[in-house]
Short mmCIF file of C-alpha atoms and ligand atoms in Angstrom, two decimals:
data_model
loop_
_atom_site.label_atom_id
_atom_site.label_comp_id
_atom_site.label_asym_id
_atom_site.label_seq_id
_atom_site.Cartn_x
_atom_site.Cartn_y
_atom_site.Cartn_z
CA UNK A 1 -14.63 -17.62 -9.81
CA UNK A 2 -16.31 -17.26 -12.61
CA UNK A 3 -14.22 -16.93 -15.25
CA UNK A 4 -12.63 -20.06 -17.19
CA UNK A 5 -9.10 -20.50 -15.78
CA UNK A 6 -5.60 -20.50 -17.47
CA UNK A 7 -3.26 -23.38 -16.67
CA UNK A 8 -1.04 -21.76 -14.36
CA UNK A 9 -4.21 -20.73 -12.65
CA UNK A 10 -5.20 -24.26 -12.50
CA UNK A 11 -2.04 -25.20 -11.01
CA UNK A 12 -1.87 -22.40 -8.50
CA UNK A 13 -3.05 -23.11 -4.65
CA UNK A 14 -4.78 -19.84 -4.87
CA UNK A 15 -5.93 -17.27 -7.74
CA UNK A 16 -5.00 -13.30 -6.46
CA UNK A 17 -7.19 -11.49 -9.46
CA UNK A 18 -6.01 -7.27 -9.24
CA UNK A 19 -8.68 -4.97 -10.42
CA UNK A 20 -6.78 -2.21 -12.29
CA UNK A 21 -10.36 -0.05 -13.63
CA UNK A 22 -10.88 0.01 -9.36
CA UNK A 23 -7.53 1.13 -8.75
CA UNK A 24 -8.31 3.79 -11.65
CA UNK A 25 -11.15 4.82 -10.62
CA UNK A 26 -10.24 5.19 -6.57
CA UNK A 27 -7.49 7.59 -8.20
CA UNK A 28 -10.10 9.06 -10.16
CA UNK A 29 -12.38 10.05 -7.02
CA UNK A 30 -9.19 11.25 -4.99
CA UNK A 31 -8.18 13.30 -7.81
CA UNK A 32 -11.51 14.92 -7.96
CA UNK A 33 -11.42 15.40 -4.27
CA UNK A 34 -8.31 17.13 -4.07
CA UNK A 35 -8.88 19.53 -7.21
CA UNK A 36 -7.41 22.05 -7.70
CA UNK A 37 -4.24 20.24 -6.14
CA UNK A 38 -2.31 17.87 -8.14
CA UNK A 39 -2.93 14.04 -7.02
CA UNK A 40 0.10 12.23 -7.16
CA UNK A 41 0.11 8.03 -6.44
CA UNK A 42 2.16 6.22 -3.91
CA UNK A 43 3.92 2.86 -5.48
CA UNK A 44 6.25 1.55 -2.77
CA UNK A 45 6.72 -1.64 -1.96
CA UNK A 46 5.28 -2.90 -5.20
CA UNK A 47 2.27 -1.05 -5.67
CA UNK A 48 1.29 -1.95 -1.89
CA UNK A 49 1.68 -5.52 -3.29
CA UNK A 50 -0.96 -5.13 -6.03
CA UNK A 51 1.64 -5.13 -9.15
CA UNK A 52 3.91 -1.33 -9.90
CA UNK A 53 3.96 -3.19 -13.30
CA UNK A 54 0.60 -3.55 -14.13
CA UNK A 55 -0.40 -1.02 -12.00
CA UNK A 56 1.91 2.17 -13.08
CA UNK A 57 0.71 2.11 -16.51
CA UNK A 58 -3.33 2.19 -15.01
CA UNK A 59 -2.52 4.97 -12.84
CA UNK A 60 -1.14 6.98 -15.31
CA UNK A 61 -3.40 6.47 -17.76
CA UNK A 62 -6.03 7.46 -14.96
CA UNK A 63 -3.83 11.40 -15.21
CA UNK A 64 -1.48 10.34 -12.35
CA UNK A 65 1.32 12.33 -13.00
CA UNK A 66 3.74 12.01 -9.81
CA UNK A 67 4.61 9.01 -8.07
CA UNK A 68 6.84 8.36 -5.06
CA UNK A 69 8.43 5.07 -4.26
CA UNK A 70 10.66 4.51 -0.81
CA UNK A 71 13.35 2.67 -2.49
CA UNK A 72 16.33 3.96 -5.90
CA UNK A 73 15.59 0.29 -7.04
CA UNK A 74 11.81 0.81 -7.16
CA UNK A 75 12.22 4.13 -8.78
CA UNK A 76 14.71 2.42 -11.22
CA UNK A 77 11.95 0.08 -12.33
CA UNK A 78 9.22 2.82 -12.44
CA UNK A 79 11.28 4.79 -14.68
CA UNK A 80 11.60 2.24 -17.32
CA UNK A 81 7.45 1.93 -17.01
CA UNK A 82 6.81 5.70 -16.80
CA UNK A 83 9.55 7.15 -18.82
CA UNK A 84 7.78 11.42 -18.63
CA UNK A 85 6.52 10.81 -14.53
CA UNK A 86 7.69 12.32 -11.70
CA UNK A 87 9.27 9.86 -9.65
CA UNK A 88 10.18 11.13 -5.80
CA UNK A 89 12.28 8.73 -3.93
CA UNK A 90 11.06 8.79 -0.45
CA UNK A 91 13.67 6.62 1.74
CA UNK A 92 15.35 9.88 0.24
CA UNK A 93 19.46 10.23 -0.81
CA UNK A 94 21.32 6.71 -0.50
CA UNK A 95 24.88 7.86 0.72
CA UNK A 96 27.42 7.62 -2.66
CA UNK A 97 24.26 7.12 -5.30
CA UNK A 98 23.80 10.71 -6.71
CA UNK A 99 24.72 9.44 -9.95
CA UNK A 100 22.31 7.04 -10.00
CA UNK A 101 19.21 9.23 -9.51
CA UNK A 102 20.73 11.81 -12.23
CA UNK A 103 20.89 9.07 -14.35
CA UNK A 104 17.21 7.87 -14.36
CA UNK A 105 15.88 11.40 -13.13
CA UNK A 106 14.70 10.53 -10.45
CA UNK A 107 13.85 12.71 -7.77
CA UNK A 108 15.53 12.41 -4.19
CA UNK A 109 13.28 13.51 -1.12
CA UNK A 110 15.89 15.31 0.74
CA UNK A 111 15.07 13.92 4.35
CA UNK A 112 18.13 15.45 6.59
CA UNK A 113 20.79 18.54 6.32
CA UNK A 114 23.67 16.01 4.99
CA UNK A 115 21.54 14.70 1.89
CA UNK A 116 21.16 18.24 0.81
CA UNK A 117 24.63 19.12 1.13
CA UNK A 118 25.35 16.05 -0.95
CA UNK A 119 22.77 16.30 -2.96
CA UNK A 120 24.09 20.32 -3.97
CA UNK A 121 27.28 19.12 -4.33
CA UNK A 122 26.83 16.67 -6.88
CA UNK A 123 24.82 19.64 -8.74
CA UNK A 124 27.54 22.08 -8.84
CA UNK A 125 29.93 19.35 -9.78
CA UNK A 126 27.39 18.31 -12.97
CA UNK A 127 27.00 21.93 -13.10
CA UNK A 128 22.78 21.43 -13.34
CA UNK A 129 20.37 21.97 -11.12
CA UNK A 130 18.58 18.54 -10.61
CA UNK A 131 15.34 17.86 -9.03
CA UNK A 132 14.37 17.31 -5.49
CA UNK A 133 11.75 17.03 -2.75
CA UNK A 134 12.73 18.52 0.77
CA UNK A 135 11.17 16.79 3.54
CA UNK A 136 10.08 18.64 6.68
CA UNK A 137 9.34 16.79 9.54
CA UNK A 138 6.58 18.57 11.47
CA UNK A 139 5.50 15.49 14.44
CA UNK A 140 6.71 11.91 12.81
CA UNK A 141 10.15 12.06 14.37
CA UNK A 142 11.08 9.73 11.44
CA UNK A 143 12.65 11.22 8.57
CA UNK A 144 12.54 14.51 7.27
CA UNK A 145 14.42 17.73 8.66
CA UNK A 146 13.90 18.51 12.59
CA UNK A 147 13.24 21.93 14.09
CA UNK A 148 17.20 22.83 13.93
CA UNK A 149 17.14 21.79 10.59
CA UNK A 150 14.77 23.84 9.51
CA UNK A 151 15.69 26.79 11.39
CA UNK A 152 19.43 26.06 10.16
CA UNK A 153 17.64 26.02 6.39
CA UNK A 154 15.76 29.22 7.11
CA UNK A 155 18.69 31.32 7.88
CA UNK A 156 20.77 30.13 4.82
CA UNK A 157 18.36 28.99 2.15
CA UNK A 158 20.75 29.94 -0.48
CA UNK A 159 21.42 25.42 -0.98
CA UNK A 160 18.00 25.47 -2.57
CA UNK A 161 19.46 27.79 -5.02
CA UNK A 162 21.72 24.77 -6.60
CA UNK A 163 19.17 22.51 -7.16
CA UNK A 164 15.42 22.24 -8.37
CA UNK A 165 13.31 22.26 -5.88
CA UNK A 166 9.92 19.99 -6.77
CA UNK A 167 8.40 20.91 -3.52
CA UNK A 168 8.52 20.59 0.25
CA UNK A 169 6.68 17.51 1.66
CA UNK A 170 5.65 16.80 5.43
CA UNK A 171 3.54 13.02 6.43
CA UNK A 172 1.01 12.83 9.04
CA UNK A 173 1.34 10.63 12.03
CA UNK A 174 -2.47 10.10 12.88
CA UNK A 175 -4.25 11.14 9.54
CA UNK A 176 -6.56 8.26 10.20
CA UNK A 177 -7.96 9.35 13.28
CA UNK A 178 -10.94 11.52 13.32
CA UNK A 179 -10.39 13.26 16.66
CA UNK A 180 -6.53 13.52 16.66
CA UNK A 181 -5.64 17.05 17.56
CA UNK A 182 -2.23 16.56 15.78
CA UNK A 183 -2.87 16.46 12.17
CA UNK A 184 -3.73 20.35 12.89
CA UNK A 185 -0.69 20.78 14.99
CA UNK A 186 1.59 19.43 11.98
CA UNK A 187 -0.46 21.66 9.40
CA UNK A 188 0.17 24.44 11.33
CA UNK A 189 4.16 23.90 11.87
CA UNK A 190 4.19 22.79 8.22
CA UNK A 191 2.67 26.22 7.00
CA UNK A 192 4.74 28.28 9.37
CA UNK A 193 8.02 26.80 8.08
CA UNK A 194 6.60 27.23 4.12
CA UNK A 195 6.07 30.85 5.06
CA UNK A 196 9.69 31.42 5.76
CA UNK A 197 11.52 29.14 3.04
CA UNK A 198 11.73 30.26 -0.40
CA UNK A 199 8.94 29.25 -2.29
CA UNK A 200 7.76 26.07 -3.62
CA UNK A 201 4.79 23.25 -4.07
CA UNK A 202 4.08 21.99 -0.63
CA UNK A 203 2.49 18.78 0.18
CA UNK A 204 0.71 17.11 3.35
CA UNK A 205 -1.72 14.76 2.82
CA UNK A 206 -1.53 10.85 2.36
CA UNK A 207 -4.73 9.25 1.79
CA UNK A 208 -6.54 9.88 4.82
CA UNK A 209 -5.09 13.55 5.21
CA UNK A 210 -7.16 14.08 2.04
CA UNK A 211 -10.17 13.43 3.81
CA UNK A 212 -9.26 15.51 6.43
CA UNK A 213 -10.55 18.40 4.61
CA UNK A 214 -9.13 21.06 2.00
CA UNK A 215 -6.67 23.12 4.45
CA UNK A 216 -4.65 19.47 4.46
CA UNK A 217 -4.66 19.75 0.35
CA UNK A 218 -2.06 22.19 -0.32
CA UNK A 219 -0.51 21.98 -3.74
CA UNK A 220 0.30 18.03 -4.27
CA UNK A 221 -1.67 14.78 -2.49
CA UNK A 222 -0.10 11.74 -1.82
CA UNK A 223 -2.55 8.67 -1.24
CA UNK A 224 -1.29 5.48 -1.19
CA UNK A 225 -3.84 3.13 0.38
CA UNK A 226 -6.77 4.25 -1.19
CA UNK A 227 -5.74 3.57 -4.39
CA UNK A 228 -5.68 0.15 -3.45
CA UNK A 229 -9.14 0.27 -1.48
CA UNK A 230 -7.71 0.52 2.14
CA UNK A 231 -10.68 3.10 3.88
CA UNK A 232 -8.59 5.71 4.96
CA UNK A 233 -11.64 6.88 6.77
CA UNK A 234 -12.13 3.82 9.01
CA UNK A 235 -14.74 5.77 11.42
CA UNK A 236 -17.22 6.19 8.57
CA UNK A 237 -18.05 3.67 5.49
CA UNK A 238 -15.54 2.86 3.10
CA UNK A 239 -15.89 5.21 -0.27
CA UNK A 240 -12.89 3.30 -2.21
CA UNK A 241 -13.87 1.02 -4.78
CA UNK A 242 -12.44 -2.70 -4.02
CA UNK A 243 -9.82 -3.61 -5.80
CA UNK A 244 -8.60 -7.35 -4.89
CA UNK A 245 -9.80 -10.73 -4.57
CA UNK A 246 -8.24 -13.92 -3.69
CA UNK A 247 -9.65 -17.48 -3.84
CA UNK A 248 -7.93 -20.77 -2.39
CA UNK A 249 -8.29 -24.05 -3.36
CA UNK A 250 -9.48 -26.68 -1.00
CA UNK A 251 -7.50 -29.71 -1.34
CA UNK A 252 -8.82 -32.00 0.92
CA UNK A 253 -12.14 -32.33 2.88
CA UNK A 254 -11.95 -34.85 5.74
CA UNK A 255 -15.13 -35.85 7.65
CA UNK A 256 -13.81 -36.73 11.72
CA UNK A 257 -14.76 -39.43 13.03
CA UNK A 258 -13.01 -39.56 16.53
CA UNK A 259 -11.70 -36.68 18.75
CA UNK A 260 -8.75 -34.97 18.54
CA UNK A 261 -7.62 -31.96 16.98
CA UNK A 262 -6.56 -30.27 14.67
CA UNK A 263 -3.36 -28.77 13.38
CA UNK A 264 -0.15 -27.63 14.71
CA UNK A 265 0.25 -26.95 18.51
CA UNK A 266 -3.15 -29.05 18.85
CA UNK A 267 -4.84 -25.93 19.51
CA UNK A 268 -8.01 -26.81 18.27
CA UNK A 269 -10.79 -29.80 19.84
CA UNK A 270 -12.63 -31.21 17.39
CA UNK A 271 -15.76 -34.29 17.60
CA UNK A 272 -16.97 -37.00 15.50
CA UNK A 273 -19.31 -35.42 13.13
CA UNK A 274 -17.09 -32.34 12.25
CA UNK A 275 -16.27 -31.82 8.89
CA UNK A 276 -13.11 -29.74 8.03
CA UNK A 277 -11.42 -28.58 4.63
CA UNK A 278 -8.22 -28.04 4.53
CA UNK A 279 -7.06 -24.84 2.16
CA UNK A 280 -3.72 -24.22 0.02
CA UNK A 281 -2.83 -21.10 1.59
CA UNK A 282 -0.39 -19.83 4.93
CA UNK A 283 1.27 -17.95 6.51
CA UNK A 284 4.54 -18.26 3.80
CA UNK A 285 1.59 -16.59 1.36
CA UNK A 286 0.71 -13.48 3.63
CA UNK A 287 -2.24 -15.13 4.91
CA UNK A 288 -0.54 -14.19 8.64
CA UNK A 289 -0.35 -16.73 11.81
CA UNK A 290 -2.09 -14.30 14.09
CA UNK A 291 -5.26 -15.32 12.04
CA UNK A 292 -5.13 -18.96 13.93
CA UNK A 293 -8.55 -19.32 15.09
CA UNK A 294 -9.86 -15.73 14.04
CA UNK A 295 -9.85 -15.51 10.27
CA UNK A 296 -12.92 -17.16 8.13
CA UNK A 297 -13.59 -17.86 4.56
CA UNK A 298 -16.43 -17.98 2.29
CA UNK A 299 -17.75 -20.01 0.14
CA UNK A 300 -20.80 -18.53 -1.80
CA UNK A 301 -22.34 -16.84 0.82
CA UNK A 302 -21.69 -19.19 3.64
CA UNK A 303 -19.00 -18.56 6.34
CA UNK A 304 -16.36 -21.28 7.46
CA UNK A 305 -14.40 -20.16 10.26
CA UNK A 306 -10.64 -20.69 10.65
CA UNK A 307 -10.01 -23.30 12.96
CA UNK A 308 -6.58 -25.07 14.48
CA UNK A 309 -3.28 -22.98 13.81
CA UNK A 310 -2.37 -21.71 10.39
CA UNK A 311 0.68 -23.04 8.62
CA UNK A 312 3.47 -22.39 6.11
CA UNK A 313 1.45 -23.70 3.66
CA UNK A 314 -2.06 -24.15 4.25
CA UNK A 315 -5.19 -23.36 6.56
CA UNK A 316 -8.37 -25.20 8.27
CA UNK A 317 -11.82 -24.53 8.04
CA UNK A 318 -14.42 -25.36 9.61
CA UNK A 319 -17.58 -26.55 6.87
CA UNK A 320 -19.75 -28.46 9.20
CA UNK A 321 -22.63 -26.23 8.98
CA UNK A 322 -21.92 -26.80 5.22
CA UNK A 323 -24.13 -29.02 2.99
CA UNK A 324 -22.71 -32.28 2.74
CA UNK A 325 -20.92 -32.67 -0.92
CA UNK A 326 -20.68 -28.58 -0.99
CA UNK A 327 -17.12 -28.53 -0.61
CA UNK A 328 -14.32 -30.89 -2.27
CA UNK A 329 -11.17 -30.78 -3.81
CA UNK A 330 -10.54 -28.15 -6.36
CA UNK A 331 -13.62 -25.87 -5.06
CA UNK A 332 -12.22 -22.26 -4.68
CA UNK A 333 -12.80 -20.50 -0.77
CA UNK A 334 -13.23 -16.82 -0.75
CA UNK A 335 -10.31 -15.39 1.35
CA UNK A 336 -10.28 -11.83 0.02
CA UNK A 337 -13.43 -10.09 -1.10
CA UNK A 338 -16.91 -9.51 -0.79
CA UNK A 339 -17.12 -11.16 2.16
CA UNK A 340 -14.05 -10.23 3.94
CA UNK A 341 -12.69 -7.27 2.84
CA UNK A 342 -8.58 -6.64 3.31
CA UNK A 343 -9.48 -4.10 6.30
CA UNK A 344 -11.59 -7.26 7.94
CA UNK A 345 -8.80 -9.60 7.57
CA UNK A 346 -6.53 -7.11 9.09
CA UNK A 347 -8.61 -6.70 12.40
CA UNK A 348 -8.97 -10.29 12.65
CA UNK A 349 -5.27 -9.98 12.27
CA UNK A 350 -4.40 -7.57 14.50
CA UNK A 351 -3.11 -5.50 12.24
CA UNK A 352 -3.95 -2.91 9.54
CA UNK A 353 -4.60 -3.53 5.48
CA UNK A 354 -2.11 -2.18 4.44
CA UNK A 355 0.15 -4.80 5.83
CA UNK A 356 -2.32 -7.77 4.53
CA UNK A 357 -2.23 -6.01 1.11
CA UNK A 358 2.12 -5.66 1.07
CA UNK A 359 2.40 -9.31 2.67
CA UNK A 360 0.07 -10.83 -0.56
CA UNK A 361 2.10 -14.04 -1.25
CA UNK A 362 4.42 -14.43 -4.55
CA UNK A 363 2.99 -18.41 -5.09
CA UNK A 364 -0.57 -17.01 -5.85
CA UNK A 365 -1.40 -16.85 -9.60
CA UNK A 366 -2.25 -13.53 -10.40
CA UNK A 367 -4.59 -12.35 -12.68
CA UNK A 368 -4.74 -8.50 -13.67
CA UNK A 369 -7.86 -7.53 -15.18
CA UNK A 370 -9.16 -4.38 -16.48
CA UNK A 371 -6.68 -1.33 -17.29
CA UNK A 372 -5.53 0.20 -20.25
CA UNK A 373 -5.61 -1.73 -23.74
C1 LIG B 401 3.45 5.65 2.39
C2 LIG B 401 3.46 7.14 2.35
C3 LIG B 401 2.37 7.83 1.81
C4 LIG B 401 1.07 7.15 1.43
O1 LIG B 401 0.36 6.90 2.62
P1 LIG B 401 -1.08 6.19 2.63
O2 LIG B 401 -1.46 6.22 4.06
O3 LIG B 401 -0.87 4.81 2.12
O4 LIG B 401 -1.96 6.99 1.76
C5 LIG B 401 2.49 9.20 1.67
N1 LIG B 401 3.62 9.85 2.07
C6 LIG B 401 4.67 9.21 2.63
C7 LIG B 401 5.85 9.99 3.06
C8 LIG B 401 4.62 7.84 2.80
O5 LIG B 401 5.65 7.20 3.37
#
């Protein structure tokens, strides 16, 4: 850290700092990418746990005009940030809540036959046509309207007629890998059933659909990760710009001086001479148990190794190979950044960035810098 530190950042066990000019300018280089398609910005689950506060306003400053969220509660919030966006709800309809979307215009993705119906009846009953997404499911099996569905929808389209249709959407199940035959497959189903509904904006691609190539563009874009700096093209280098960092405090060093081991479960043998600091961040912070043993930190550019089990609350590391009087309590260790990007911790992990990125912890200070003034 460089930067002189505010008191709750003093206080904190660990220091997340959120680059909002990164996340601005990795929607800057998508946008460009896609061109001329729209490039709207994915903000579920908090802004993939970087801030939809902080980050909303950066985004749209950036020319993001469309956003989807998964939940009406998220959307609710995003409204009150974003009050001229268009906000698509992608967990879709909730059952008896039509009112609620009217209310804070927010659009519905209409995932199965009985959220249209409802969603058509509520229009003819306000007597407007209110906006919409339709969902087509084209491989996912998840949500979005099967084959019948479709079919069913391309014999009577006349429900589109009492409402206003945004756009048909479809997600890809394997975007992310190179030599998956199915993102064509779904393109293909997803064009055949555009051909035979009645017209609208059509969109395909999350964030690695976009580098997939233009035929995966259609009208509207829909990264999420790569915003946030997640490589959506993991068999190549990483063209997003980073966009987080987190630091931990060491709060103890202790020098061993007899074997034993360390931590929970006693997982980890350990000989006079070793020297271990022990770090204010665990698994209750998103820094995730299956990193026991297989997740490092950095301090400056030298690597100390995870060692013993990681707990609720706090981690060891191993600083042995460490100058002497390097490391004491109060010195910062390098958990996210530079050094170990949130794609690296996820592999450690067993797991992917985007869950390392939605699982950052609510005790960390968090600093937001950059964005608009
Ligand atoms: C989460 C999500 C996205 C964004 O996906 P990324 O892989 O994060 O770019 C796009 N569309 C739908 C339907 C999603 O659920």
């Amino acid at each position: 850290m460089t930067t002189s530190s505010t008191p709750a950042e003093a206080r904190a066990g660990a220091i997340l700092t959120i680059d909002l000019d990164a996340v601005a300018a990795n929607y800057r280089l998508l946008s460009e990418r896609v061109a001329p398609a729209e490039c709207a910005a994915v903000l579920k689950a908090d802004a993939y746990g970087l801030g939809m506060v902080q980050v909303a306003p950066a985004l749209s400053a950036a020319g993001a005009r469309t956003f989807f969220v998964a939940h009406l509660e998220e959307g609710i919030t995003l409204r009150a940030l974003l009050p001229e966006a268009t906000i698509g709800i992608l967990n879709g309809l909730m059952p008896g809540c039509a009112a609620d979307y009217a209310q804070h215009r927010l659009a519905p993705v209409l995932n199965h036959a009985g959220a249209i119906a409802e969603w058509t009846a509520f229009c003819r009953q306000q007597q407007k046509r209110l906006p919409a997404f339709v969902h087509i499911d084209t491989g996912m099996n998840r949500l979005g309207l099967g084959p019948a569905e479709v079919a069913a929808l391309i014999a009577d389209p006349s429900p589109l007629g009492d409402l206003e249709l945004l756009g048909y959407l479809s997600h890809l199940a394997t975007a992310d890998e190179v030599d998956s035959p199915l993102p064509g497959v779904q393109r293909d189903r997803f064009r055949s059933a555009l051909d035979r509904l009645p017209p609208a904006r059509a969109s395909l691609a999350n964030s690695s659909g976009i580098f997939r190539g233009a035929q995966f563009h259609f009208d509207l874009a829909r990264p999420g990760c790569a915003l946030y700096g997640i490589n959506p093209t993991p068999e190549t280098g990483n063209p997003m710009a980073r966009t987080v960092r987190l630091d931990a405090r060491v709060l103890q060093v202790r020098h061993i001086d007899s074997t034993g081991t360390v931590g929970y479960g006693a997982t980890h043998p350990v000989s006079p001479g070793t020297r271990i600091a022990t770090i204010a961040v665990g698994y209750a912070d998103g820094y995730l148990r299956s990193l026991s043993g297989a997740g490092s930190v950095w301090f400056g550019e030298q690597e100390a190794p995870v060692i013993g089990r990681v707990s609720m609350d706090l981690i060891t590391v191993d600083i042995t190979r460490l100058p002497d009087g390097a490391v004491h309590p109060g010195t910062l260790a390098e958990v996210i950044g530079p050094h170990r990007t949130p794609d690296q911790v996820a592999s450690e992990a067993g797991t992917i960035g985007y869950e390392i990125l939605t699982s950052l912890g609510r005790r960390y200070a968090r600093r937001h810098v950059g964005g608009p003034q």
